[in-house]
PDB file of C-alpha atoms in Angstrom:
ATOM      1  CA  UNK P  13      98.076-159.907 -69.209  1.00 50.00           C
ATOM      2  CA  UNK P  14      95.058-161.788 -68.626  1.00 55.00           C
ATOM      3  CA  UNK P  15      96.167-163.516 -65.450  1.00 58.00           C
ATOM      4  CA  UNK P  16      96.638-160.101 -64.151  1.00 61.00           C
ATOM      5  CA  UNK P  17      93.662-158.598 -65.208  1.00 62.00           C
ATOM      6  CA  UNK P  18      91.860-161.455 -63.438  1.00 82.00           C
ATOM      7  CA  UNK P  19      93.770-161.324 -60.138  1.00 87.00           C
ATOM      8  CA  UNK P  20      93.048-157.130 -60.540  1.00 87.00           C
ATOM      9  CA  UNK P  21      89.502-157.987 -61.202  1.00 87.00           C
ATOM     10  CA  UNK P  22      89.194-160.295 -58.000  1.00 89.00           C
ATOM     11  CA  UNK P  23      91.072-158.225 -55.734  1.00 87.00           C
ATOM     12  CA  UNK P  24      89.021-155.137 -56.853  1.00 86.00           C
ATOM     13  CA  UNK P  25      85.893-157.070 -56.022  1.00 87.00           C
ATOM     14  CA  UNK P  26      86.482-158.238 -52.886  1.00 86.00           C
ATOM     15  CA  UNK P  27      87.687-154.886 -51.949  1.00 82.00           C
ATOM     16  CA  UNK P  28      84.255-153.669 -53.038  1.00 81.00           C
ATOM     17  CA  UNK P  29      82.157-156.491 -51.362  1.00 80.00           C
ATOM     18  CA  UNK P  30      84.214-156.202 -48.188  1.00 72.00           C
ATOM     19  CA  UNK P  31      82.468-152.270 -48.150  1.00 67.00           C
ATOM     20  CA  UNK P  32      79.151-153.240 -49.320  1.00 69.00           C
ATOM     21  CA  UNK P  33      78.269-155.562 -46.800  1.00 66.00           C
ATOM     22  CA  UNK P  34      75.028-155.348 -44.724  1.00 68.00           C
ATOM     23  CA  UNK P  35      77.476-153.630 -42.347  1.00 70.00           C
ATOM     24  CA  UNK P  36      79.325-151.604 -44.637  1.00 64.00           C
ATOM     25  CA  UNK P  37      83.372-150.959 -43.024  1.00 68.00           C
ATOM     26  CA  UNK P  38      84.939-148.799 -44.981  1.00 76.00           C
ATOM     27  CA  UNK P  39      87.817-147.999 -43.039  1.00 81.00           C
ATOM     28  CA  UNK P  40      91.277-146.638 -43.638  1.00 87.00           C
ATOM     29  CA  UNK P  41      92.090-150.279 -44.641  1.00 83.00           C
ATOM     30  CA  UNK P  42      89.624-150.244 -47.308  1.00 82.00           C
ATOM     31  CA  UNK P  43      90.571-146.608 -48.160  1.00 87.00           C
ATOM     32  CA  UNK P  44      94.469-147.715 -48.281  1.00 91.00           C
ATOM     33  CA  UNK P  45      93.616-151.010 -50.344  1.00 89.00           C
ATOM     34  CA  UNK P  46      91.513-148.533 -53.074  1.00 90.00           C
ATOM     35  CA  UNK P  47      94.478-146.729 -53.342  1.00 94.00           C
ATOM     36  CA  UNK P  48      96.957-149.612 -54.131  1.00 94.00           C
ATOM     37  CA  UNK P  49      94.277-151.089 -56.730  1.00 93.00           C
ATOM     38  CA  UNK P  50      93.595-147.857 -58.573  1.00 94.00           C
ATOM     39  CA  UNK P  51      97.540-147.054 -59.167  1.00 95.00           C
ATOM     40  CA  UNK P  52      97.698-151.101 -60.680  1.00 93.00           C
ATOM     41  CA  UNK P  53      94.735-150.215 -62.394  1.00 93.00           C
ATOM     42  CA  UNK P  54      96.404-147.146 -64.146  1.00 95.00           C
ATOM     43  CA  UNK P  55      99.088-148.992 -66.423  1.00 94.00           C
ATOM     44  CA  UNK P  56      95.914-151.468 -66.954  1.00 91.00           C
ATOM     45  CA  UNK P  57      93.818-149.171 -68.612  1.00 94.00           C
ATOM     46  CA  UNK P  58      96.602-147.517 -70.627  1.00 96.00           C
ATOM     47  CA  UNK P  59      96.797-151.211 -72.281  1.00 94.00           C
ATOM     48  CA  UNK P  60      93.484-151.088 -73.181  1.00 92.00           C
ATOM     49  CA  UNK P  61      92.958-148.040 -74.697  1.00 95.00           C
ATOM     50  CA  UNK P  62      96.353-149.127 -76.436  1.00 95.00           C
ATOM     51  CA  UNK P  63      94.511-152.234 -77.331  1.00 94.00           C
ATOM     52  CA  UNK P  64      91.260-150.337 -78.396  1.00 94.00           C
ATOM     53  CA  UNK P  65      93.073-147.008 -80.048  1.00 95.00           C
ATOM     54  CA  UNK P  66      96.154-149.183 -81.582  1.00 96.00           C
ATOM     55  CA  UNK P  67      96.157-152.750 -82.000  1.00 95.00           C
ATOM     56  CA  UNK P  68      92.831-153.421 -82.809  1.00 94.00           C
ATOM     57  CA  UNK P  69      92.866-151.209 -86.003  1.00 94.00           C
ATOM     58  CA  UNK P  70      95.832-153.022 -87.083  1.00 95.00           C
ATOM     59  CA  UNK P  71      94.534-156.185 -86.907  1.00 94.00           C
ATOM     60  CA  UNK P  72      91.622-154.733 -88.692  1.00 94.00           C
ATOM     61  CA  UNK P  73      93.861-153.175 -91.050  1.00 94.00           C
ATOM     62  CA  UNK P  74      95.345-156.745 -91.906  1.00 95.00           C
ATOM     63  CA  UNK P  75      92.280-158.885 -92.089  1.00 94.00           C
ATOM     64  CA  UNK P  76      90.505-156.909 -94.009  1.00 94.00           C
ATOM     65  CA  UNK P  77      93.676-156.859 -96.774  1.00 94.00           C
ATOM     66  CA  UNK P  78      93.491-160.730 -96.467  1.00 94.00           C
ATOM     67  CA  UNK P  79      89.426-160.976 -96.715  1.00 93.00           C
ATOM     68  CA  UNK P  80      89.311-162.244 -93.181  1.00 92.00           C
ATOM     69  CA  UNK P  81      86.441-160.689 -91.035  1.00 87.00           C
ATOM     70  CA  UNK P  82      87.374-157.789 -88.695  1.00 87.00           C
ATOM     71  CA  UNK P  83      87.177-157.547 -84.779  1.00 84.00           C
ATOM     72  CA  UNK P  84      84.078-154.518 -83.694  1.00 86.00           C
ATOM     73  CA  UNK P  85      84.533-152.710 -80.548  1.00 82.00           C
ATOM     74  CA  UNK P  86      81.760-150.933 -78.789  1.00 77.00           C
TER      75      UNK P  86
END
């Protein structure tokens, strides 16, 4: 997952860069490309509130029954 999330990260960036420029060109090519990132950003996010909601307090759940420190989330 992490390779994707950094790919995601890097195309989302230079999606945003490409619009913030001193000559900003947000076109229907940038529109378009916003689009495409935000539906693979969907299925990303439901991981991580997965992660957050589900897995985390698990693991917490676990370590704390084998005295091991447990993971905080802000």
């Amino acid at each position: 997952m992490a390779k994707h999330l950094n790919k995601f990260t890097a195309n989302f960036m230079f999606m945003m860069n490409h619009g913030e420029s001193s000559i900003p060109k947000i076109n229907e090519g940038t529109k378009a490309r916003y689009t495409e990132l935000m539906e693979q950003w969907k299925p990303l996010e439901t991981e991580g509130k997965r992660l957050i909601e589900t897995a985390v307090p698990a693991f917490n759940k676990l370590a704390s029954e084998k005295g091991i420190g447990v993971l905080f989330v802000k």
